[in-house]
PDB file of C-alpha atoms and ligand atoms in Angstrom:
ATOM      1  CA  MET I  21      -6.449 -23.386   5.477  1.00  0.00           C
ATOM      2  CA  ASP I  22      -9.089 -23.597   2.726  1.00  0.00           C
ATOM      3  CA  ASN I  23     -10.705 -21.472   0.008  1.00  0.00           C
ATOM      4  CA  ASN I  24     -12.641 -19.464   2.566  1.00  0.00           C
ATOM      5  CA  SER I  25      -9.550 -18.642   4.643  1.00  0.00           C
ATOM      6  CA  PRO I  26      -8.928 -14.893   4.636  1.00  0.00           C
ATOM      7  CA  ILE I  27      -6.539 -12.815   2.559  1.00  0.00           C
ATOM      8  CA  GLY I  28      -3.923 -11.174   4.795  1.00  0.00           C
ATOM      9  CA  ILE I  29      -3.046  -7.580   3.978  1.00  0.00           C
ATOM     10  CA  LEU I  30      -0.300  -5.674   5.763  1.00  0.00           C
ATOM     11  CA  ASP I  31       0.956  -2.130   5.820  1.00  0.00           C
ATOM     12  CA  SER I  32       2.948   0.214   8.021  1.00  0.00           C
ATOM     13  CA  GLY I  33      -0.299   2.007   8.901  1.00  0.00           C
ATOM     14  CA  VAL I  34      -3.589   3.009   7.287  1.00  0.00           C
ATOM     15  CA  GLY I  35      -2.266   3.050   3.702  1.00  0.00           C
ATOM     16  CA  GLY I  36      -2.974  -0.576   2.871  1.00  0.00           C
ATOM     17  CA  LEU I  37      -6.666   0.020   3.456  1.00  0.00           C
ATOM     18  CA  THR I  38      -6.626   1.262  -0.142  1.00  0.00           C
ATOM     19  CA  ALA I  39      -5.545  -2.245  -1.195  1.00  0.00           C
ATOM     20  CA  ALA I  40      -8.201  -3.777   1.072  1.00  0.00           C
ATOM     21  CA  ASP I  41     -10.732  -1.490  -0.599  1.00  0.00           C
ATOM     22  CA  CYS I  42      -9.673  -2.613  -4.096  1.00  0.00           C
ATOM     23  CA  VAL I  43      -9.853  -6.286  -3.028  1.00  0.00           C
ATOM     24  CA  SER I  44     -13.324  -5.776  -1.520  1.00  0.00           C
ATOM     25  CA  ARG I  45     -14.621  -4.257  -4.743  1.00  0.00           C
ATOM     26  CA  LEU I  46     -13.084  -6.836  -7.082  1.00  0.00           C
ATOM     27  CA  LEU I  47     -13.452  -9.937  -4.888  1.00  0.00           C
ATOM     28  CA  PRO I  48     -16.492  -9.344  -2.693  1.00  0.00           C
ATOM     29  CA  ASP I  49     -16.549 -12.945  -1.389  1.00  0.00           C
ATOM     30  CA  GLU I  50     -13.018 -12.839   0.039  1.00  0.00           C
ATOM     31  CA  SER I  51     -12.544 -12.373   3.771  1.00  0.00           C
ATOM     32  CA  ILE I  52      -9.768 -10.002   4.794  1.00  0.00           C
ATOM     33  CA  VAL I  53      -7.503  -9.764   7.819  1.00  0.00           C
ATOM     34  CA  TYR I  54      -5.624  -6.480   7.773  1.00  0.00           C
ATOM     35  CA  PHE I  55      -2.705  -5.410   9.917  1.00  0.00           C
ATOM     36  CA  GLY I  56      -1.432  -1.822  10.110  1.00  0.00           C
ATOM     37  CA  ASP I  57       1.610  -1.160  12.295  1.00  0.00           C
ATOM     38  CA  GLY I  58       0.481   2.302  13.381  1.00  0.00           C
ATOM     39  CA  ALA I  59       2.662   2.274  16.506  1.00  0.00           C
ATOM     40  CA  ASN I  60       5.801   2.019  14.366  1.00  0.00           C
ATOM     41  CA  MET I  61       4.995   4.015  11.273  1.00  0.00           C
ATOM     42  CA  PRO I  62       6.548   5.723   9.338  1.00  0.00           C
ATOM     43  CA  TYR I  63       8.578   2.812   7.987  1.00  0.00           C
ATOM     44  CA  GLY I  64       9.888   4.881   5.095  1.00  0.00           C
ATOM     45  CA  ASN I  65      12.498   6.663   7.210  1.00  0.00           C
ATOM     46  CA  LYS I  66      13.764   3.494   8.956  1.00  0.00           C
ATOM     47  CA  SER I  67      16.755   1.278   8.197  1.00  0.00           C
ATOM     48  CA  ARG I  68      16.427  -1.760   5.967  1.00  0.00           C
ATOM     49  CA  GLU I  69      17.036  -4.118   8.933  1.00  0.00           C
ATOM     50  CA  GLU I  70      14.340  -2.469  11.036  1.00  0.00           C
ATOM     51  CA  ILE I  71      11.765  -2.569   8.215  1.00  0.00           C
ATOM     52  CA  ILE I  72      12.461  -6.294   7.659  1.00  0.00           C
ATOM     53  CA  ARG I  73      12.133  -7.053  11.399  1.00  0.00           C
ATOM     54  CA  LEU I  74       8.830  -5.183  11.724  1.00  0.00           C
ATOM     55  CA  ALA I  75       7.406  -6.599   8.493  1.00  0.00           C
ATOM     56  CA  ASN I  76       8.264 -10.181   9.460  1.00  0.00           C
ATOM     57  CA  ARG I  77       6.440  -9.694  12.759  1.00  0.00           C
ATOM     58  CA  MET I  78       3.279  -8.648  10.902  1.00  0.00           C
ATOM     59  CA  ILE I  79       3.612 -11.562   8.466  1.00  0.00           C
ATOM     60  CA  TYR I  80       3.937 -13.974  11.402  1.00  0.00           C
ATOM     61  CA  TYR I  81       0.865 -12.432  13.027  1.00  0.00           C
ATOM     62  CA  LEU I  82      -1.226 -12.793   9.865  1.00  0.00           C
ATOM     63  CA  GLU I  83      -0.049 -16.362   9.293  1.00  0.00           C
ATOM     64  CA  GLY I  84      -1.219 -17.099  12.827  1.00  0.00           C
ATOM     65  CA  ARG I  85      -4.692 -15.939  11.746  1.00  0.00           C
ATOM     66  CA  GLY I  86      -4.764 -18.664   9.069  1.00  0.00           C
ATOM     67  CA  VAL I  87      -4.501 -16.468   5.978  1.00  0.00           C
ATOM     68  CA  LYS I  88      -4.301 -18.304   2.657  1.00  0.00           C
ATOM     69  CA  MET I  89      -2.043 -15.645   1.187  1.00  0.00           C
ATOM     70  CA  ILE I  90      -0.635 -12.203   1.916  1.00  0.00           C
ATOM     71  CA  LEU I  91      -0.748  -8.937   0.016  1.00  0.00           C
ATOM     72  CA  LEU I  92       2.240  -6.750   0.839  1.00  0.00           C
ATOM     73  CA  ALA I  93       0.300  -3.501   0.470  1.00  0.00           C
ATOM     74  CA  CYS I  94       3.201  -1.361   1.692  1.00  0.00           C
ATOM     75  CA  ASN I  95       5.633  -0.312  -1.035  1.00  0.00           C
ATOM     76  CA  THR I  96       8.426   0.215   1.481  1.00  0.00           C
ATOM     77  CA  ILE I  97       8.062  -3.378   2.707  1.00  0.00           C
ATOM     78  CA  SER I  98       7.557  -4.728  -0.823  1.00  0.00           C
ATOM     79  CA  SER I  99      10.863  -3.156  -1.870  1.00  0.00           C
ATOM     80  CA  LEU I 100      12.553  -5.652   0.487  1.00  0.00           C
ATOM     81  CA  LYS I 101      10.423  -8.639  -0.456  1.00  0.00           C
ATOM     82  CA  SER I 102      13.347 -10.965  -1.155  1.00  0.00           C
ATOM     83  CA  SER I 103      14.527 -10.557   2.467  1.00  0.00           C
ATOM     84  CA  LEU I 104      11.167 -11.341   4.115  1.00  0.00           C
ATOM     85  CA  SER I 105      10.148 -14.639   5.708  1.00  0.00           C
ATOM     86  CA  CYS I 106       6.734 -15.451   4.337  1.00  0.00           C
ATOM     87  CA  GLY I 107       5.356 -18.986   4.575  1.00  0.00           C
ATOM     88  CA  VAL I 108       2.291 -18.417   2.381  1.00  0.00           C
ATOM     89  CA  PRO I 109       2.104 -17.118  -1.205  1.00  0.00           C
ATOM     90  CA  SER I 110       2.350 -13.332  -1.435  1.00  0.00           C
ATOM     91  CA  ILE I 111       1.906 -10.545  -3.968  1.00  0.00           C
ATOM     92  CA  ASP I 112       3.977  -7.403  -3.526  1.00  0.00           C
ATOM     93  CA  ILE I 113       2.733  -4.004  -4.568  1.00  0.00           C
ATOM     94  CA  VAL I 114       5.917  -2.869  -6.333  1.00  0.00           C
ATOM     95  CA  SER I 115       5.631  -5.682  -8.901  1.00  0.00           C
ATOM     96  CA  ALA I 116       1.967  -4.745  -9.313  1.00  0.00           C
ATOM     97  CA  GLY I 117       2.832  -1.064  -9.790  1.00  0.00           C
ATOM     98  CA  ALA I 118       5.453  -1.931 -12.399  1.00  0.00           C
ATOM     99  CA  ALA I 119       2.954  -4.161 -14.242  1.00  0.00           C
ATOM    100  CA  ALA I 120       0.460  -1.274 -14.259  1.00  0.00           C
ATOM    101  CA  VAL I 121       3.107   1.058 -15.692  1.00  0.00           C
ATOM    102  CA  GLY I 122       3.859  -1.543 -18.372  1.00  0.00           C
ATOM    103  CA  GLN I 123       0.208  -1.453 -19.437  1.00  0.00           C
ATOM    104  CA  ILE I 124      -0.301   2.305 -19.275  1.00  0.00           C
ATOM    105  CA  ALA I 125       3.017   3.880 -20.357  1.00  0.00           C
ATOM    106  CA  GLY I 126       4.472   3.827 -23.851  1.00  0.00           C
ATOM    107  CA  ALA I 127       7.935   2.543 -24.791  1.00  0.00           C
ATOM    108  CA  GLY I 128      10.668   5.015 -23.888  1.00  0.00           C
ATOM    109  CA  GLU I 129       8.315   7.157 -21.796  1.00  0.00           C
ATOM    110  CA  THR I 130       9.401   8.927 -18.602  1.00  0.00           C
ATOM    111  CA  VAL I 131       7.038   8.336 -15.664  1.00  0.00           C
ATOM    112  CA  GLY I 132       6.943  10.074 -12.270  1.00  0.00           C
ATOM    113  CA  LEU I 133       7.171   8.215  -8.954  1.00  0.00           C
ATOM    114  CA  ILE I 134       6.399   9.497  -5.471  1.00  0.00           C
ATOM    115  CA  ALA I 135       7.247   7.173  -2.609  1.00  0.00           C
ATOM    116  CA  THR I 136       9.000   6.973   0.745  1.00  0.00           C
ATOM    117  CA  LYS I 137      12.708   7.630   1.132  1.00  0.00           C
ATOM    118  CA  ALA I 138      13.400   3.904   1.682  1.00  0.00           C
ATOM    119  CA  THR I 139      11.536   2.932  -1.510  1.00  0.00           C
ATOM    120  CA  VAL I 140      13.204   5.604  -3.631  1.00  0.00           C
ATOM    121  CA  ASP I 141      16.686   4.946  -2.204  1.00  0.00           C
ATOM    122  CA  CYS I 142      16.635   1.196  -2.900  1.00  0.00           C
ATOM    123  CA  LYS I 143      15.461   1.779  -6.496  1.00  0.00           C
ATOM    124  CA  ALA I 144      12.981  -1.113  -6.343  1.00  0.00           C
ATOM    125  CA  TYR I 145      10.624   0.589  -8.813  1.00  0.00           C
ATOM    126  CA  ASP I 146      13.459   1.487 -11.210  1.00  0.00           C
ATOM    127  CA  LYS I 147      14.487  -2.174 -11.265  1.00  0.00           C
ATOM    128  CA  ALA I 148      10.936  -3.522 -11.633  1.00  0.00           C
ATOM    129  CA  VAL I 149      10.029  -1.055 -14.386  1.00  0.00           C
ATOM    130  CA  GLY I 150      13.419  -1.625 -16.065  1.00  0.00           C
ATOM    131  CA  SER I 151      12.724  -5.368 -16.228  1.00  0.00           C
ATOM    132  CA  LEU I 152       9.681  -4.662 -18.423  1.00  0.00           C
ATOM    133  CA  GLY I 153      12.172  -4.029 -21.223  1.00  0.00           C
ATOM    134  CA  LYS I 154      10.203  -1.060 -22.605  1.00  0.00           C
ATOM    135  CA  GLY I 155      12.883   1.556 -21.979  1.00  0.00           C
ATOM    136  CA  ILE I 156      10.628   3.343 -19.485  1.00  0.00           C
ATOM    137  CA  THR I 157      12.535   5.538 -17.024  1.00  0.00           C
ATOM    138  CA  LEU I 158      11.379   7.101 -13.762  1.00  0.00           C
ATOM    139  CA  ILE I 159      11.763  10.524 -12.194  1.00  0.00           C
ATOM    140  CA  SER I 160      11.384   9.907  -8.469  1.00  0.00           C
ATOM    141  CA  ASN I 161      10.910  12.044  -5.414  1.00  0.00           C
ATOM    142  CA  ALA I 162      10.492  10.961  -1.809  1.00  0.00           C
ATOM    143  CA  SER I 163       8.431  12.548   0.914  1.00  0.00           C
ATOM    144  CA  THR I 164       9.619  11.950   4.451  1.00  0.00           C
ATOM    145  CA  SER I 165       6.566  13.621   5.993  1.00  0.00           C
ATOM    146  CA  LEU I 166       3.449  12.961   3.863  1.00  0.00           C
ATOM    147  CA  PRO I 167       2.746   9.321   4.906  1.00  0.00           C
ATOM    148  CA  LYS I 168       2.715  10.229   8.597  1.00  0.00           C
ATOM    149  CA  ILE I 169       0.529  13.291   7.964  1.00  0.00           C
ATOM    150  CA  ILE I 170      -1.952  11.114   6.024  1.00  0.00           C
ATOM    151  CA  ASP I 171      -1.855   8.536   8.820  1.00  0.00           C
ATOM    152  CA  SER I 172      -2.609  10.938  11.658  1.00  0.00           C
ATOM    153  CA  GLN I 173      -3.575  14.388  10.299  1.00  0.00           C
ATOM    154  CA  LEU I 174      -5.741  13.604   7.276  1.00  0.00           C
ATOM    155  CA  GLU I 175      -8.077  16.517   8.056  1.00  0.00           C
ATOM    156  CA  ASN I 176      -5.248  19.098   7.949  1.00  0.00           C
ATOM    157  CA  ALA I 177      -5.923  20.341   4.401  1.00  0.00           C
ATOM    158  CA  SER I 178      -3.379  23.178   4.315  1.00  0.00           C
ATOM    159  CA  LEU I 179      -0.537  20.980   5.580  1.00  0.00           C
ATOM    160  CA  LEU I 180      -1.455  18.296   3.036  1.00  0.00           C
ATOM    161  CA  ASP I 181      -1.509  20.879   0.243  1.00  0.00           C
ATOM    162  CA  GLU I 182       1.942  22.198   1.210  1.00  0.00           C
ATOM    163  CA  LYS I 183       3.523  18.734   1.442  1.00  0.00           C
ATOM    164  CA  ILE I 184       1.916  17.441  -1.771  1.00  0.00           C
ATOM    165  CA  ARG I 185       3.373  20.388  -3.692  1.00  0.00           C
ATOM    166  CA  GLU I 186       6.756  19.955  -2.030  1.00  0.00           C
ATOM    167  CA  CYS I 187       6.833  16.323  -3.182  1.00  0.00           C
ATOM    168  CA  ILE I 188       5.347  16.553  -6.688  1.00  0.00           C
ATOM    169  CA  ASP I 189       6.441  20.001  -7.942  1.00  0.00           C
ATOM    170  CA  PRO I 190      10.043  18.917  -8.672  1.00  0.00           C
ATOM    171  CA  ILE I 191       8.749  16.034 -10.821  1.00  0.00           C
ATOM    172  CA  VAL I 192       6.227  18.143 -12.730  1.00  0.00           C
ATOM    173  CA  LEU I 193       8.704  20.981 -13.235  1.00  0.00           C
ATOM    174  CA  SER I 194      10.923  18.589 -15.196  1.00  0.00           C
ATOM    175  CA  GLY I 195       8.285  18.962 -17.919  1.00  0.00           C
ATOM    176  CA  ARG I 196       8.715  15.330 -18.975  1.00  0.00           C
ATOM    177  CA  VAL I 197       5.985  13.547 -17.077  1.00  0.00           C
ATOM    178  CA  THR I 198       2.253  13.013 -17.679  1.00  0.00           C
ATOM    179  CA  LYS I 199       1.825   9.911 -15.498  1.00  0.00           C
ATOM    180  CA  LEU I 200       2.600   9.561 -11.802  1.00  0.00           C
ATOM    181  CA  ILE I 201       2.929   6.335  -9.778  1.00  0.00           C
ATOM    182  CA  LEU I 202       1.488   6.652  -6.274  1.00  0.00           C
ATOM    183  CA  GLY I 203       4.321   4.499  -4.915  1.00  0.00           C
ATOM    184  CA  CYS I 204       3.295   4.683  -1.265  1.00  0.00           C
ATOM    185  CA  SER I 205       0.078   3.017  -0.173  1.00  0.00           C
ATOM    186  CA  HIS I 206      -0.924   6.133   1.754  1.00  0.00           C
ATOM    187  CA  PHE I 207      -0.981   8.345  -1.336  1.00  0.00           C
ATOM    188  CA  PRO I 208      -4.161   6.993  -3.018  1.00  0.00           C
ATOM    189  CA  ILE I 209      -6.014   8.139   0.127  1.00  0.00           C
ATOM    190  CA  ILE I 210      -5.286  11.737  -0.955  1.00  0.00           C
ATOM    191  CA  ARG I 211      -5.804  11.059  -4.644  1.00  0.00           C
ATOM    192  CA  GLU I 212      -8.468  13.767  -4.904  1.00  0.00           C
ATOM    193  CA  GLU I 213      -6.243  16.400  -3.326  1.00  0.00           C
ATOM    194  CA  ILE I 214      -3.411  15.490  -5.722  1.00  0.00           C
ATOM    195  CA  SER I 215      -5.715  15.615  -8.763  1.00  0.00           C
ATOM    196  CA  LEU I 216      -7.053  19.017  -7.755  1.00  0.00           C
ATOM    197  CA  ILE I 217      -3.537  20.469  -7.761  1.00  0.00           C
ATOM    198  CA  TYR I 218      -2.299  18.528 -10.813  1.00  0.00           C
ATOM    199  CA  PRO I 219      -5.367  17.792 -12.992  1.00  0.00           C
ATOM    200  CA  GLU I 220      -3.109  17.059 -15.973  1.00  0.00           C
ATOM    201  CA  LEU I 221      -1.420  14.086 -14.288  1.00  0.00           C
ATOM    202  CA  GLU I 222      -2.665  10.535 -14.815  1.00  0.00           C
ATOM    203  CA  LEU I 223      -2.342   8.855 -11.421  1.00  0.00           C
ATOM    204  CA  ILE I 224      -1.358   5.184 -11.210  1.00  0.00           C
ATOM    205  CA  ASP I 225      -2.522   3.358  -8.053  1.00  0.00           C
ATOM    206  CA  PRO I 226      -0.594   0.050  -7.855  1.00  0.00           C
ATOM    207  CA  ALA I 227      -3.217  -1.370  -5.459  1.00  0.00           C
ATOM    208  CA  GLU I 228      -5.696  -1.672  -8.346  1.00  0.00           C
ATOM    209  CA  MET I 229      -3.320  -3.944 -10.267  1.00  0.00           C
ATOM    210  CA  GLN I 230      -2.432  -5.832  -7.086  1.00  0.00           C
ATOM    211  CA  ALA I 231      -6.115  -6.730  -6.593  1.00  0.00           C
ATOM    212  CA  LYS I 232      -6.324  -7.884 -10.240  1.00  0.00           C
ATOM    213  CA  MET I 233      -3.207 -10.018  -9.783  1.00  0.00           C
ATOM    214  CA  LEU I 234      -4.781 -11.528  -6.675  1.00  0.00           C
ATOM    215  CA  LYS I 235      -7.951 -12.353  -8.591  1.00  0.00           C
ATOM    216  CA  ASP I 236      -5.981 -14.024 -11.393  1.00  0.00           C
ATOM    217  CA  TYR I 237      -3.860 -15.981  -8.923  1.00  0.00           C
ATOM    218  CA  LEU I 238      -6.831 -17.249  -6.908  1.00  0.00           C
ATOM    219  CA  SER I 239      -8.723 -18.366  -9.982  1.00  0.00           C
ATOM    220  CA  LYS I 240      -5.643 -20.026 -11.528  1.00  0.00           C
ATOM    221  CA  GLU I 241      -4.897 -21.911  -8.297  1.00  0.00           C
ATOM    222  CA  GLY I 242      -8.551 -22.773  -7.594  1.00  0.00           C
ATOM    223  CA  LYS I 243      -8.318 -20.909  -4.274  1.00  0.00           C
ATOM    224  CA  ALA I 244     -11.094 -18.310  -4.682  1.00  0.00           C
ATOM    225  CA  ALA I 245     -13.556 -18.043  -1.789  1.00  0.00           C
ATOM    226  CA  LEU I 246     -16.968 -19.615  -2.192  1.00  0.00           C
ATOM    227  CA  PRO I 247     -19.923 -17.290  -1.562  1.00  0.00           C
ATOM    228  CA  GLY I 248     -20.823 -17.379   2.103  1.00  0.00           C
ATOM    229  CA  LYS I 249     -20.100 -15.514   5.252  1.00  0.00           C
ATOM    230  CA  ARG I 250     -17.381 -12.985   4.525  1.00  0.00           C
ATOM    231  CA  GLU I 251     -15.551 -11.132   7.296  1.00  0.00           C
ATOM    232  CA  VAL I 252     -13.298  -8.087   7.257  1.00  0.00           C
ATOM    233  CA  LYS I 253     -11.141  -7.667  10.367  1.00  0.00           C
ATOM    234  CA  LEU I 254      -8.734  -4.832  10.927  1.00  0.00           C
ATOM    235  CA  TYR I 255      -5.893  -4.934  13.431  1.00  0.00           C
ATOM    236  CA  THR I 256      -3.638  -2.052  14.403  1.00  0.00           C
ATOM    237  CA  SER I 257      -0.748  -1.694  16.800  1.00  0.00           C
ATOM    238  CA  GLY I 258      -1.866   1.926  17.176  1.00  0.00           C
ATOM    239  CA  PRO I 259      -5.027   3.301  18.783  1.00  0.00           C
ATOM    240  CA  PRO I 260      -8.317   1.638  17.706  1.00  0.00           C
ATOM    241  CA  THR I 261      -9.529   4.952  16.232  1.00  0.00           C
ATOM    242  CA  GLU I 262      -6.523   5.036  13.909  1.00  0.00           C
ATOM    243  CA  PHE I 263      -8.436   3.906  10.813  1.00  0.00           C
ATOM    244  CA  ASP I 264     -11.472   6.190  11.242  1.00  0.00           C
ATOM    245  CA  ALA I 265     -10.497   9.134   9.018  1.00  0.00           C
ATOM    246  CA  THR I 266      -9.265   6.879   6.190  1.00  0.00           C
ATOM    247  CA  LEU I 267     -12.305   4.605   6.334  1.00  0.00           C
ATOM    248  CA  ARG I 268     -14.540   7.639   5.825  1.00  0.00           C
ATOM    249  CA  ARG I 269     -12.901   8.019   2.391  1.00  0.00           C
ATOM    250  CA  LEU I 270     -13.215   4.358   1.334  1.00  0.00           C
ATOM    251  CA  ALA I 271     -16.068   1.951   0.618  1.00  0.00           C
ATOM    252  CA  ILE I 272     -14.708  -0.842   2.798  1.00  0.00           C
ATOM    253  CA  ALA I 273     -16.827  -1.587   5.880  1.00  0.00           C
ATOM    254  CA  PRO I 274     -15.012  -3.669   8.535  1.00  0.00           C
ATOM    255  CA  ASP I 275     -16.862  -6.088  10.796  1.00  0.00           C
ATOM    256  CA  ASP I 276     -14.317  -5.627  13.558  1.00  0.00           C
ATOM    257  CA  ILE I 277     -11.396  -3.332  14.464  1.00  0.00           C
ATOM    258  CA  GLU I 278      -8.969  -4.387  17.163  1.00  0.00           C
ATOM    259  CA  SER I 279      -5.908  -2.831  18.753  1.00  0.00           C
ATOM    260  CA  VAL I 280      -2.970  -5.195  19.294  1.00  0.00           C
ATOM    261  CA  VAL I 281      -0.196  -4.553  21.808  1.00  0.00           C
ATOM    262  CA  TRP I 282       3.066  -6.005  20.531  1.00  0.00           C
ATOM    263  CA  GLU I 283       5.144  -7.950  23.020  1.00  0.00           C
ATOM    264  CA  ASP I 284       8.746  -7.039  22.249  1.00  0.00           C
TER     265      ASP I 284
HETATM  266  N1  DGL A   5       2.828   2.467   3.544  1.00  0.00           N
HETATM  267  C1  DGL A   5       4.172   2.750   3.178  1.00  0.00           C
HETATM  268  C2  DGL A   5       4.432   2.509   1.698  1.00  0.00           C
HETATM  269  O1  DGL A   5       3.575   2.104   0.933  1.00  0.00           O
HETATM  270  C3  DGL A   5       4.737   4.067   3.582  1.00  0.00           C
HETATM  271  C4  DGL A   5       4.424   4.718   4.871  1.00  0.00           C
HETATM  272  C5  DGL A   5       5.523   4.729   5.897  1.00  0.00           C
HETATM  273  O2  DGL A   5       6.531   5.440   5.724  1.00  0.00           O
HETATM  274  O3  DGL A   5       5.353   4.024   6.884  1.00  0.00           O
HETATM  275  O4  DGL A   5       5.559   2.695   1.283  1.00  0.00           O
END
């Protein structure tokens, strides 16, 4: 493992491509190995034990590809970070999201959070934001259907519209929120759709802060990649076409996309 070893990024599906996109923009010399567990998503409706088992398998896979560190791009997985077995340094997206809230929200403010059921239920964001000590509280709502729709039916505009409203309306109707954390990696993919319905909301994408934290960490540790041949490889346990619709919305251009069949 050396400076030019890749950054590993993992997610339950296509969502973490938003983190890969942020890393590509901010750190254009870094190689990336991405894994999306499309065959098993959605994670957000699974048990804690199952999420840990599946996440550890992805971590093991990425470590086998010689990554120098791992970005946990999935909020649902990041919520269980302390239970994961990761042998390389990692940055979780919930800590990044909380740090972003700490920069953007004022003391005592109420901020909205949309995430998966698993993330909302375990209160990982409430704890992380609470530890900022700014008296910021969250109004949260989970969607059990949106991540899967984004993963496999991104072109279905009317279904997206219906499910976005179902998830965000209860938060907005509280009348107390002007900022909304996109606490599921899939949600920044439909950022434009959300902004069209709720133009008054300031959207917080934790992946942007996660990429900044990565940059700071690499420069502090002297581990940043040296300019040279950079590679972006995407792996999925789903069909090889799985990333197509999402990639059309992002700037990231992979060199290779490969389907992996898990051996259970
Ligand atoms: N990518 C996951 C997250 O950020 C959610 C999608 C899923 O339910 O698998 O929480």
